Amino acid sequence: MGYFPFFVDLEGREGLIIGGGTVAARKVRKLLPYGPRLTVAAPEILPELAGLPDVTLVHRAFSPDMLEGKFFVIAATGDAGVNRAAATLCRERGVLVNVVDDKDGCGFLFPALVKRGELSVGVCTAGASPSAAVWLKRRIAAQVPEDFGQLLSYLGELRPVVRERVPEEARHAGIYSRLFAACLERGGPLEEETLTAILEDTPRSGRVYLVGAGCGAADLITVRGLRLLERCGAVVYDDLLAQKLLDAAPEGAERLYVGKRQGRHSMAQEDINALLIEKAQEGKMVVRLKGGDPFVFGRGGEEALALQAAGVEWEYVPGVSSAVAVPGAAGIPVTHRRVSRSLHAVTAHTADAPDGLPEELEDLARLSGGTLVFLMGLSRLEDLARQLVEAGLPLQTPAAVVSGENAPRPMAVRGTLEDIACKARAAGAEAPAVIIVGGTAGMDLRR
């Protein structure tokens, strides 16, 4: 059935630690931040426990009189018989007891703890797997900022300010929620202007974050990008994003799809820019979520310029670019010593060129010893390969076409400039795909 997670006020409470070794010392260190008065009893006690505040050392073995006035006891002697005897006495006298490494002898268990100031998060597996509890604790700790305790203290100080400046009690809950969200977004205490705007319920300017989601699996997003997503007021997103990323946004956040793919344009770029500006001007924290990296053929620069022109604050959060990640997932390193000493990422879809291909193909073909990565060029693959050969690359130059795991048909097709178009067509390769040309395109490090 598990253990109910009571949170107990230990300030000034009397506790007894039976045992003076490393386990006992670890329990003492966990307990002291919560303010109990501890007695450590054992014939031999580690020197590190001497001099600790609110810790009394008794250099003798456990005896029943030590239980007098104690609120809780921890039996950590390393002698199972002594621990069991102490636990039996505790239960008879109605004293809470924890027996180290003996779940059946315990009246309460020690959780794996995450502590940030006034925040305490405890994880308990009812003794089934302390290792699992520690694993989960670490995952939780990674999600809670180190300065979260200071943030809680600041929010606690604001409560009387809210009551004083906002007499309508019905508005308090909403204001507390907005204060917390604003502090999370800012990463600390609020400026007076922002605080006043929230208390007076006046519109405030929002902020847009251009966030790269990485390529493929949801956990390829950066920690910063995920934390922003988890507290946004609106997420504006593209195609080919893992559903788990959208699920990470708050339940009440707006989810606005603006994906664009060849052959089915959902929204013009100018309209996307206008949408970002509109949502920011509504006072929302907006995450513009893009696959790969916003500034690598993601039109993030255009969106940044539009936001800047509208006077909207924005920030760039990098992501793992498909130019690197998609080939890498197929076992193709975009650089490799003695094979490729440079990397050139190129769009193969250029609106200004007559055939849509980049005009600098001749220059790129002369860059021997490097890797060419073309994005958005599958429909022009045959012309691309022909022009690279005409520009001087050998027919037998290795080439590959790779669709990432979020594509409709993930695959990796390998060949040369002479046959890659035929092989890709025969395999049924579909956009979006990355085209790699150069020595490393013939490698497969998955083997």
CSV table of C-alpha atoms in Angstrom, one decimal:
chain,number,residue,atom,x,y,z
A,1,MET,CA,0.0,0.0,0.0
A,2,GLY,CA,3.0,2.3,0.4
A,3,TYR,CA,3.6,5.0,3.0
A,4,PHE,CA,1.6,8.2,3.4
A,5,PRO,CA,4.0,11.2,3.0
A,6,PHE,CA,3.3,13.3,6.2
A,7,PHE,CA,5.4,16.4,6.5
A,8,VAL,CA,6.3,16.8,10.1
A,9,ASP,CA,7.5,20.0,11.9
A,10,LEU,CA,10.7,18.9,13.6
A,11,GLU,CA,11.7,22.4,14.9
A,12,GLY,CA,12.8,21.9,18.5
A,13,ARG,CA,11.7,18.2,18.6
A,14,GLU,CA,13.9,15.7,20.5
A,15,GLY,CA,15.4,12.9,18.4
A,16,LEU,CA,17.7,10.0,19.3
A,17,ILE,CA,20.2,8.5,16.9
A,18,ILE,CA,21.4,5.1,18.1
A,19,GLY,CA,24.8,4.5,16.5
A,20,GLY,CA,27.8,6.8,15.8
A,21,GLY,CA,29.1,5.6,12.4
A,22,THR,CA,28.8,6.8,8.8
A,23,VAL,CA,25.1,5.9,8.5
A,24,ALA,CA,24.2,7.7,11.7
A,25,ALA,CA,26.2,10.8,10.5
A,26,ARG,CA,24.4,10.8,7.2
A,27,LYS,CA,21.0,10.8,9.0
A,28,VAL,CA,22.2,13.6,11.2
A,29,ARG,CA,23.1,15.7,8.2
A,30,LYS,CA,19.7,15.2,6.6
A,31,LEU,CA,17.8,16.1,9.8
A,32,LEU,CA,19.7,19.2,11.0
A,33,PRO,CA,18.4,21.6,8.4
A,34,TYR,CA,14.9,21.0,9.8
A,35,GLY,CA,15.8,22.1,13.4
A,36,PRO,CA,15.5,19.1,15.7
A,37,ARG,CA,17.5,18.7,18.9
A,38,LEU,CA,19.5,15.4,18.4
A,39,THR,CA,21.2,13.0,20.7
A,40,VAL,CA,23.7,10.6,19.2
A,41,ALA,CA,24.4,7.6,21.5
A,42,ALA,CA,27.1,5.0,20.8
A,43,PRO,CA,30.3,3.7,22.5
A,44,GLU,CA,32.3,5.2,19.5
A,45,ILE,CA,31.2,8.2,17.6
A,46,LEU,CA,32.7,9.8,14.5
A,47,PRO,CA,34.7,12.9,15.3
A,48,GLU,CA,32.9,14.8,12.6
A,49,LEU,CA,29.7,14.8,14.7
A,50,ALA,CA,31.4,16.7,17.6
A,51,GLY,CA,30.6,20.4,17.7
A,52,LEU,CA,27.5,20.3,15.5
A,53,PRO,CA,24.8,22.6,16.7
A,54,ASP,CA,21.8,21.0,18.5
A,55,VAL,CA,23.6,17.6,18.7
A,56,THR,CA,24.4,16.0,22.0
A,57,LEU,CA,26.9,13.1,22.1
A,58,VAL,CA,26.5,10.2,24.6
A,59,HIS,CA,29.4,7.9,24.5
A,60,ARG,CA,27.7,4.7,25.7
A,61,ALA,CA,25.6,1.9,24.3
A,62,PHE,CA,21.8,2.2,24.0
A,63,SER,CA,19.7,1.8,27.1
A,64,PRO,CA,15.9,2.2,27.5
A,65,ASP,CA,16.2,5.4,29.6
A,66,MET,CA,17.5,7.2,26.5
A,67,LEU,CA,13.9,7.1,25.0
A,68,GLU,CA,12.6,9.4,27.6
A,69,GLY,CA,11.0,12.5,26.0
A,70,LYS,CA,12.0,11.5,22.5
A,71,PHE,CA,9.7,12.3,19.5
A,72,PHE,CA,11.5,9.9,17.1
A,73,VAL,CA,14.4,7.4,17.1
A,74,ILE,CA,16.7,6.1,14.4
A,75,ALA,CA,18.4,2.8,15.1
A,76,ALA,CA,21.6,2.7,13.1
A,77,THR,CA,24.1,0.6,15.1
A,78,GLY,CA,25.0,-2.0,12.5
A,79,ASP,CA,23.9,-4.6,15.1
A,80,ALA,CA,20.6,-6.0,14.0
A,81,GLY,CA,19.7,-7.4,17.5
A,82,VAL,CA,20.3,-4.0,19.1
A,83,ASN,CA,18.3,-2.2,16.4
A,84,ARG,CA,15.4,-4.6,16.7
A,85,ALA,CA,15.3,-4.4,20.5
A,86,ALA,CA,15.3,-0.6,20.4
A,87,ALA,CA,12.5,-0.6,17.7
A,88,THR,CA,10.4,-2.9,19.9
A,89,LEU,CA,10.7,-0.5,22.9
A,90,CYS,CA,9.8,2.4,20.7
A,91,ARG,CA,6.6,0.8,19.4
A,92,GLU,CA,5.6,-0.1,23.0
A,93,ARG,CA,6.1,3.6,24.1
A,94,GLY,CA,4.5,5.1,21.0
A,95,VAL,CA,7.8,6.6,19.7
A,96,LEU,CA,8.3,6.9,15.9
A,97,VAL,CA,11.2,4.7,14.9
A,98,ASN,CA,13.3,4.1,11.8
A,99,VAL,CA,15.5,1.0,11.6
A,100,VAL,CA,18.3,1.2,9.0
A,101,ASP,CA,18.1,-1.5,6.4
A,102,ASP,CA,15.1,-3.1,8.1
A,103,LYS,CA,11.8,-2.0,6.5
A,104,ASP,CA,9.7,-4.3,8.7
A,105,GLY,CA,11.1,-2.8,11.9
A,106,CYS,CA,10.3,0.8,10.8
A,107,GLY,CA,7.4,3.0,11.8
A,108,PHE,CA,8.6,5.6,9.3
A,109,LEU,CA,11.0,5.7,6.4
A,110,PHE,CA,13.6,8.2,5.3
A,111,PRO,CA,12.8,9.6,1.9
A,112,ALA,CA,15.3,10.6,-0.8
A,113,LEU,CA,15.2,14.4,-0.3
A,114,VAL,CA,15.4,17.4,-2.6
A,115,LYS,CA,15.6,20.6,-0.5
A,116,ARG,CA,15.6,24.1,-1.8
A,117,GLY,CA,15.0,26.5,1.1
A,118,GLU,CA,11.5,26.0,2.4
A,119,LEU,CA,10.8,23.5,-0.4
A,120,SER,CA,11.2,19.8,0.5
A,121,VAL,CA,10.4,17.0,-1.9
A,122,GLY,CA,10.6,13.5,-0.6
A,123,VAL,CA,10.7,10.3,-2.7
A,124,CYS,CA,9.8,7.0,-1.1
A,125,THR,CA,9.5,3.5,-2.7
A,126,ALA,CA,8.2,1.9,0.5
A,127,GLY,CA,11.6,0.1,0.8
A,128,ALA,CA,11.2,-1.7,-2.6
A,129,SER,CA,14.2,0.1,-4.1
A,130,PRO,CA,16.2,2.9,-2.4
A,131,SER,CA,18.2,3.1,-5.6
A,132,ALA,CA,15.1,3.9,-7.6
A,133,ALA,CA,14.2,6.6,-5.1
A,134,VAL,CA,17.7,8.2,-5.4
A,135,TRP,CA,17.4,8.0,-9.2
A,136,LEU,CA,14.0,9.8,-9.2
A,137,LYS,CA,15.3,12.3,-6.6
A,138,ARG,CA,18.2,13.3,-9.0
A,139,ARG,CA,15.7,13.7,-11.9
A,140,ILE,CA,13.6,16.0,-9.7
A,141,ALA,CA,16.6,17.9,-8.5
A,142,ALA,CA,17.7,18.6,-12.1
A,143,GLN,CA,14.3,20.2,-12.7
A,144,VAL,CA,14.2,22.5,-9.7
A,145,PRO,CA,16.5,25.5,-9.9
A,146,GLU,CA,19.2,25.9,-7.2
A,147,ASP,CA,17.8,29.3,-6.2
A,148,PHE,CA,14.3,28.1,-5.9
A,149,GLY,CA,14.5,28.5,-2.1
A,150,GLN,CA,15.2,32.2,-2.5
A,151,LEU,CA,12.4,32.5,-4.9
A,152,LEU,CA,10.0,30.9,-2.4
A,153,SER,CA,11.2,33.3,0.3
A,154,TYR,CA,10.6,36.3,-2.0
A,155,LEU,CA,7.1,35.1,-2.9
A,156,GLY,CA,6.4,34.6,0.8
A,157,GLU,CA,7.4,38.2,1.5
A,158,LEU,CA,5.0,39.4,-1.3
A,159,ARG,CA,1.9,37.8,0.4
A,160,PRO,CA,1.4,40.6,2.9
A,161,VAL,CA,2.1,43.1,0.1
A,162,VAL,CA,-0.7,41.6,-2.0
A,163,ARG,CA,-3.1,41.7,1.0
A,164,GLU,CA,-2.2,45.3,1.6
A,165,ARG,CA,-2.4,46.6,-1.9
A,166,VAL,CA,-5.2,44.5,-3.3
A,167,PRO,CA,-8.2,44.6,-0.9
A,168,GLU,CA,-10.4,42.3,-3.1
A,169,GLU,CA,-9.6,38.9,-1.6
A,170,ALA,CA,-11.2,37.1,-4.6
A,171,ARG,CA,-8.3,38.4,-6.8
A,172,HIS,CA,-5.5,37.1,-4.6
A,173,ALA,CA,-5.3,33.5,-5.9
A,174,GLY,CA,-4.9,34.8,-9.5
A,175,ILE,CA,-2.3,37.3,-8.5
A,176,TYR,CA,-0.2,34.8,-6.6
A,177,SER,CA,-0.3,32.6,-9.7
A,178,ARG,CA,0.9,35.4,-11.9
A,179,LEU,CA,3.6,36.5,-9.5
A,180,PHE,CA,5.0,32.9,-9.4
A,181,ALA,CA,4.9,32.6,-13.2
A,182,ALA,CA,6.6,36.0,-13.6
A,183,CYS,CA,9.3,35.2,-11.1
A,184,LEU,CA,10.0,31.9,-12.9
A,185,GLU,CA,10.3,33.6,-16.2
A,186,ARG,CA,12.6,36.3,-14.9
A,187,GLY,CA,14.6,33.9,-12.8
A,188,GLY,CA,14.3,36.0,-9.6
A,189,PRO,CA,12.6,38.9,-7.9
A,190,LEU,CA,10.5,41.2,-10.0
A,191,GLU,CA,11.1,44.8,-10.9
A,192,GLU,CA,8.7,47.3,-9.3
A,193,GLU,CA,7.1,48.1,-12.6
A,194,THR,CA,6.3,44.4,-13.3
A,195,LEU,CA,5.1,43.9,-9.7
A,196,THR,CA,2.8,46.9,-9.9
A,197,ALA,CA,1.4,45.8,-13.3
A,198,ILE,CA,0.4,42.4,-11.8
A,199,LEU,CA,-1.1,43.9,-8.6
A,200,GLU,CA,-3.1,46.4,-10.6
A,201,ASP,CA,-4.0,43.8,-13.3
A,202,THR,CA,-2.7,46.0,-16.1
A,203,PRO,CA,-1.4,44.5,-19.3
A,204,ARG,CA,2.3,43.9,-19.4
A,205,SER,CA,4.7,43.2,-22.3
A,206,GLY,CA,5.4,39.6,-22.9
A,207,ARG,CA,8.6,38.0,-24.2
A,208,VAL,CA,9.3,35.5,-27.0
A,209,TYR,CA,11.8,32.7,-26.8
A,210,LEU,CA,13.1,31.2,-30.1
A,211,VAL,CA,13.7,27.7,-28.9
A,212,GLY,CA,15.4,24.9,-30.9
A,213,ALA,CA,13.8,21.5,-30.1
A,214,GLY,CA,16.7,19.5,-31.5
A,215,CYS,CA,16.0,16.6,-33.9
A,216,GLY,CA,13.9,13.5,-33.2
A,217,ALA,CA,13.5,12.4,-29.6
A,218,ALA,CA,11.9,14.8,-27.1
A,219,ASP,CA,14.8,14.6,-24.8
A,220,LEU,CA,17.2,16.2,-27.3
A,221,ILE,CA,15.9,19.7,-26.4
A,222,THR,CA,18.2,21.6,-24.1
A,223,VAL,CA,17.4,21.8,-20.4
A,224,ARG,CA,16.9,25.6,-20.7
A,225,GLY,CA,14.5,25.1,-23.6
A,226,LEU,CA,12.5,22.5,-21.7
A,227,ARG,CA,12.2,24.7,-18.6
A,228,LEU,CA,11.0,27.6,-20.7
A,229,LEU,CA,8.4,25.4,-22.4
A,230,GLU,CA,7.2,24.1,-19.1
A,231,ARG,CA,6.2,27.6,-17.9
A,232,CYS,CA,5.1,29.3,-21.1
A,233,GLY,CA,1.7,30.9,-21.8
A,234,ALA,CA,1.7,30.0,-25.5
A,235,VAL,CA,3.7,27.7,-27.7
A,236,VAL,CA,3.9,28.3,-31.4
A,237,TYR,CA,5.2,25.2,-33.1
A,238,ASP,CA,6.2,23.5,-36.4
A,239,ASP,CA,6.0,20.1,-37.9
A,240,LEU,CA,8.0,17.1,-36.9
A,241,LEU,CA,8.1,17.8,-33.1
A,242,ALA,CA,7.8,15.0,-30.6
A,243,GLN,CA,4.3,15.1,-28.9
A,244,LYS,CA,6.0,14.8,-25.5
A,245,LEU,CA,7.4,18.3,-26.0
A,246,LEU,CA,3.9,19.8,-26.6
A,247,ASP,CA,2.7,17.8,-23.5
A,248,ALA,CA,5.4,19.6,-21.4
A,249,ALA,CA,3.7,23.0,-21.9
A,250,PRO,CA,1.3,24.0,-19.1
A,251,GLU,CA,-2.2,22.7,-19.4
A,252,GLY,CA,-3.6,26.2,-19.9
A,253,ALA,CA,-1.0,27.3,-22.4
A,254,GLU,CA,-2.1,28.1,-26.0
A,255,ARG,CA,-0.9,25.6,-28.6
A,256,LEU,CA,-0.6,27.2,-32.0
A,257,TYR,CA,0.4,25.1,-35.0
A,258,VAL,CA,2.1,27.0,-37.8
A,259,GLY,CA,4.0,24.2,-39.6
A,260,LYS,CA,5.3,24.6,-43.1
A,261,ARG,CA,6.3,21.8,-45.4
A,262,GLN,CA,6.8,21.6,-49.2
A,263,GLY,CA,3.4,21.2,-50.9
A,264,ARG,CA,1.3,22.1,-47.8
A,265,HIS,CA,1.9,25.6,-46.4
A,266,SER,CA,0.0,26.2,-43.2
A,267,MET,CA,0.9,29.8,-42.5
A,268,ALA,CA,3.0,32.4,-44.3
A,269,GLN,CA,6.1,33.6,-42.5
A,270,GLU,CA,4.7,37.1,-42.2
A,271,ASP,CA,1.7,35.8,-40.5
A,272,ILE,CA,3.8,33.8,-38.0
A,273,ASN,CA,5.8,36.9,-37.2
A,274,ALA,CA,2.5,38.8,-36.6
A,275,LEU,CA,1.2,36.0,-34.4
A,276,LEU,CA,4.3,36.0,-32.2
A,277,ILE,CA,4.1,39.8,-31.8
A,278,GLU,CA,0.3,39.6,-31.0
A,279,LYS,CA,0.8,36.9,-28.3
A,280,ALA,CA,3.7,38.8,-26.7
A,281,GLN,CA,1.7,42.0,-26.6
A,282,GLU,CA,-1.1,40.1,-24.8
A,283,GLY,CA,1.5,39.8,-22.0
A,284,LYS,CA,2.2,36.1,-22.6
A,285,MET,CA,5.5,34.3,-22.3
A,286,VAL,CA,5.8,32.8,-25.8
A,287,VAL,CA,7.9,29.8,-26.8
A,288,ARG,CA,8.5,29.6,-30.6
A,289,LEU,CA,9.4,26.0,-30.8
A,290,LYS,CA,11.3,24.9,-33.9
A,291,GLY,CA,12.8,21.6,-35.0
A,292,GLY,CA,16.6,21.7,-35.0
A,293,ASP,CA,18.1,25.1,-34.4
A,294,PRO,CA,16.1,28.3,-35.0
A,295,PHE,CA,19.0,30.1,-36.7
A,296,VAL,CA,20.0,27.2,-39.0
A,297,PHE,CA,17.6,27.6,-41.9
A,298,GLY,CA,14.8,27.9,-39.4
A,299,ARG,CA,13.9,31.5,-40.3
A,300,GLY,CA,14.6,32.4,-36.7
A,301,GLY,CA,16.5,35.5,-37.9
A,302,GLU,CA,13.4,36.8,-39.7
A,303,GLU,CA,11.3,36.3,-36.6
A,304,ALA,CA,13.9,38.0,-34.4
A,305,LEU,CA,14.0,41.0,-36.7
A,306,ALA,CA,10.2,41.3,-36.8
A,307,LEU,CA,10.1,41.1,-33.0
A,308,GLN,CA,12.8,43.7,-32.6
A,309,ALA,CA,11.0,46.1,-35.0
A,310,ALA,CA,7.8,45.7,-32.9
A,311,GLY,CA,9.7,46.4,-29.7
A,312,VAL,CA,9.1,42.9,-28.3
A,313,GLU,CA,11.8,41.4,-26.1
A,314,TRP,CA,13.1,38.1,-27.4
A,315,GLU,CA,15.8,35.5,-26.7
A,316,TYR,CA,17.5,32.8,-28.7
A,317,VAL,CA,17.8,29.3,-27.2
A,318,PRO,CA,19.9,27.0,-29.4
A,319,GLY,CA,19.0,23.5,-30.5
A,320,VAL,CA,20.8,20.5,-32.1
A,321,SER,CA,20.7,21.2,-35.8
A,322,SER,CA,19.4,18.6,-38.3
A,323,ALA,CA,22.5,19.4,-40.4
A,324,VAL,CA,24.5,17.5,-37.7
A,325,ALA,CA,22.1,15.3,-35.8
A,326,VAL,CA,20.3,13.6,-38.7
A,327,PRO,CA,23.5,12.4,-40.4
A,328,GLY,CA,24.9,11.5,-37.0
A,329,ALA,CA,21.9,9.3,-36.1
A,330,ALA,CA,22.6,7.3,-39.4
A,331,GLY,CA,26.2,6.8,-38.4
A,332,ILE,CA,27.6,9.6,-40.6
A,333,PRO,CA,29.9,12.0,-38.8
A,334,VAL,CA,29.9,15.3,-40.7
A,335,THR,CA,33.6,15.7,-39.9
A,336,HIS,CA,36.3,13.0,-39.4
A,337,ARG,CA,40.0,13.3,-39.2
A,338,ARG,CA,41.8,12.6,-42.5
A,339,VAL,CA,38.4,12.3,-44.3
A,340,SER,CA,36.6,15.6,-43.8
A,341,ARG,CA,38.2,18.7,-42.3
A,342,SER,CA,35.3,21.1,-42.9
A,343,LEU,CA,31.6,21.3,-42.8
A,344,HIS,CA,29.3,23.4,-45.1
A,345,ALA,CA,25.6,23.5,-44.4
A,346,VAL,CA,23.7,24.7,-47.5
A,347,THR,CA,20.0,25.2,-48.3
A,348,ALA,CA,19.1,23.4,-51.6
A,349,HIS,CA,15.9,25.4,-51.9
A,350,THR,CA,16.8,29.0,-53.0
A,351,ALA,CA,13.9,31.1,-54.1
A,352,ASP,CA,16.0,33.6,-56.0
A,353,ALA,CA,17.7,31.0,-58.3
A,354,PRO,CA,16.1,29.9,-61.6
A,355,ASP,CA,16.2,26.2,-60.8
A,356,GLY,CA,16.0,26.7,-57.0
A,357,LEU,CA,19.5,25.4,-56.4
A,358,PRO,CA,22.2,27.6,-54.7
A,359,GLU,CA,24.3,29.5,-57.2
A,360,GLU,CA,27.6,28.8,-55.4
A,361,LEU,CA,27.7,25.0,-56.2
A,362,GLU,CA,30.9,25.4,-58.3
A,363,ASP,CA,32.6,27.0,-55.3
A,364,LEU,CA,31.4,24.3,-53.0
A,365,ALA,CA,32.6,21.5,-55.4
A,366,ARG,CA,36.1,22.9,-55.2
A,367,LEU,CA,36.2,22.6,-51.4
A,368,SER,CA,38.0,19.2,-51.4
A,369,GLY,CA,38.3,17.4,-48.1
A,370,GLY,CA,35.1,18.7,-46.7
A,371,THR,CA,31.5,17.6,-46.1
A,372,LEU,CA,28.5,19.3,-47.9
A,373,VAL,CA,25.2,19.0,-46.1
A,374,PHE,CA,22.1,20.1,-48.1
A,375,LEU,CA,18.8,20.8,-46.4
A,376,MET,CA,15.4,20.9,-48.1
A,377,GLY,CA,16.7,19.6,-51.4
A,378,LEU,CA,15.3,16.1,-51.9
A,379,SER,CA,13.0,17.1,-54.8
A,380,ARG,CA,16.1,18.6,-56.6
A,381,LEU,CA,18.5,15.7,-55.8
A,382,GLU,CA,19.0,14.6,-59.4
A,383,ASP,CA,19.9,18.2,-60.6
A,384,LEU,CA,22.0,18.8,-57.5
A,385,ALA,CA,24.1,15.7,-58.0
A,386,ARG,CA,24.5,16.4,-61.8
A,387,GLN,CA,25.6,20.0,-61.2
A,388,LEU,CA,28.1,19.0,-58.5
A,389,VAL,CA,29.7,16.6,-60.9
A,390,GLU,CA,29.7,19.2,-63.7
A,391,ALA,CA,31.4,21.5,-61.2
A,392,GLY,CA,34.2,19.0,-60.7
A,393,LEU,CA,33.3,16.5,-58.1
A,394,PRO,CA,34.0,12.9,-59.1
A,395,LEU,CA,31.0,10.6,-59.9
A,396,GLN,CA,32.2,8.2,-57.2
A,397,THR,CA,32.0,10.8,-54.5
A,398,PRO,CA,30.1,9.2,-51.6
A,399,ALA,CA,26.6,10.6,-51.0
A,400,ALA,CA,23.7,9.8,-48.7
A,401,VAL,CA,20.1,10.8,-48.1
A,402,VAL,CA,18.9,10.5,-44.5
A,403,SER,CA,15.4,11.2,-43.1
A,404,GLY,CA,15.3,11.6,-39.3
A,405,GLU,CA,13.2,9.5,-37.0
A,406,ASN,CA,10.4,12.1,-36.9
A,407,ALA,CA,10.0,12.0,-40.7
A,408,PRO,CA,7.1,10.1,-42.3
A,409,ARG,CA,9.5,7.4,-43.5
A,410,PRO,CA,12.8,7.4,-41.5
A,411,MET,CA,15.6,5.9,-43.6
A,412,ALA,CA,19.2,6.2,-44.7
A,413,VAL,CA,20.2,5.7,-48.4
A,414,ARG,CA,23.9,5.5,-49.3
A,415,GLY,CA,25.5,5.7,-52.7
A,416,THR,CA,27.6,8.1,-54.9
A,417,LEU,CA,26.8,11.2,-56.9
A,418,GLU,CA,26.4,8.9,-59.8
A,419,ASP,CA,23.5,6.8,-58.4
A,420,ILE,CA,22.2,8.5,-55.2
A,421,ALA,CA,19.2,10.0,-56.9
A,422,CYS,CA,18.1,6.6,-58.4
A,423,LYS,CA,18.7,4.8,-55.1
A,424,ALA,CA,16.7,7.4,-53.1
A,425,ARG,CA,13.8,7.2,-55.6
A,426,ALA,CA,13.8,3.4,-55.4
A,427,ALA,CA,13.8,3.5,-51.6
A,428,GLY,CA,10.8,5.8,-51.6
A,429,ALA,CA,12.7,8.5,-49.7
A,430,GLU,CA,10.4,11.4,-48.6
A,431,ALA,CA,11.0,14.9,-47.4
A,432,PRO,CA,12.2,16.2,-45.1
A,433,ALA,CA,15.6,14.7,-45.7
A,434,VAL,CA,19.2,15.7,-45.4
A,435,ILE,CA,21.6,15.2,-48.2
A,436,ILE,CA,25.3,14.5,-47.4
A,437,VAL,CA,28.1,14.7,-50.0
A,438,GLY,CA,31.7,13.9,-49.2
A,439,GLY,CA,33.9,11.2,-47.8
A,440,THR,CA,32.1,10.7,-44.6
A,441,ALA,CA,28.8,10.0,-46.4
A,442,GLY,CA,30.1,6.5,-47.1
A,443,MET,CA,30.6,5.8,-43.4
A,444,ASP,CA,28.3,3.9,-41.1
A,445,LEU,CA,29.4,4.1,-37.5
A,446,ARG,CA,26.3,2.2,-36.3
A,447,ARG,CA,27.9,-1.1,-37.3
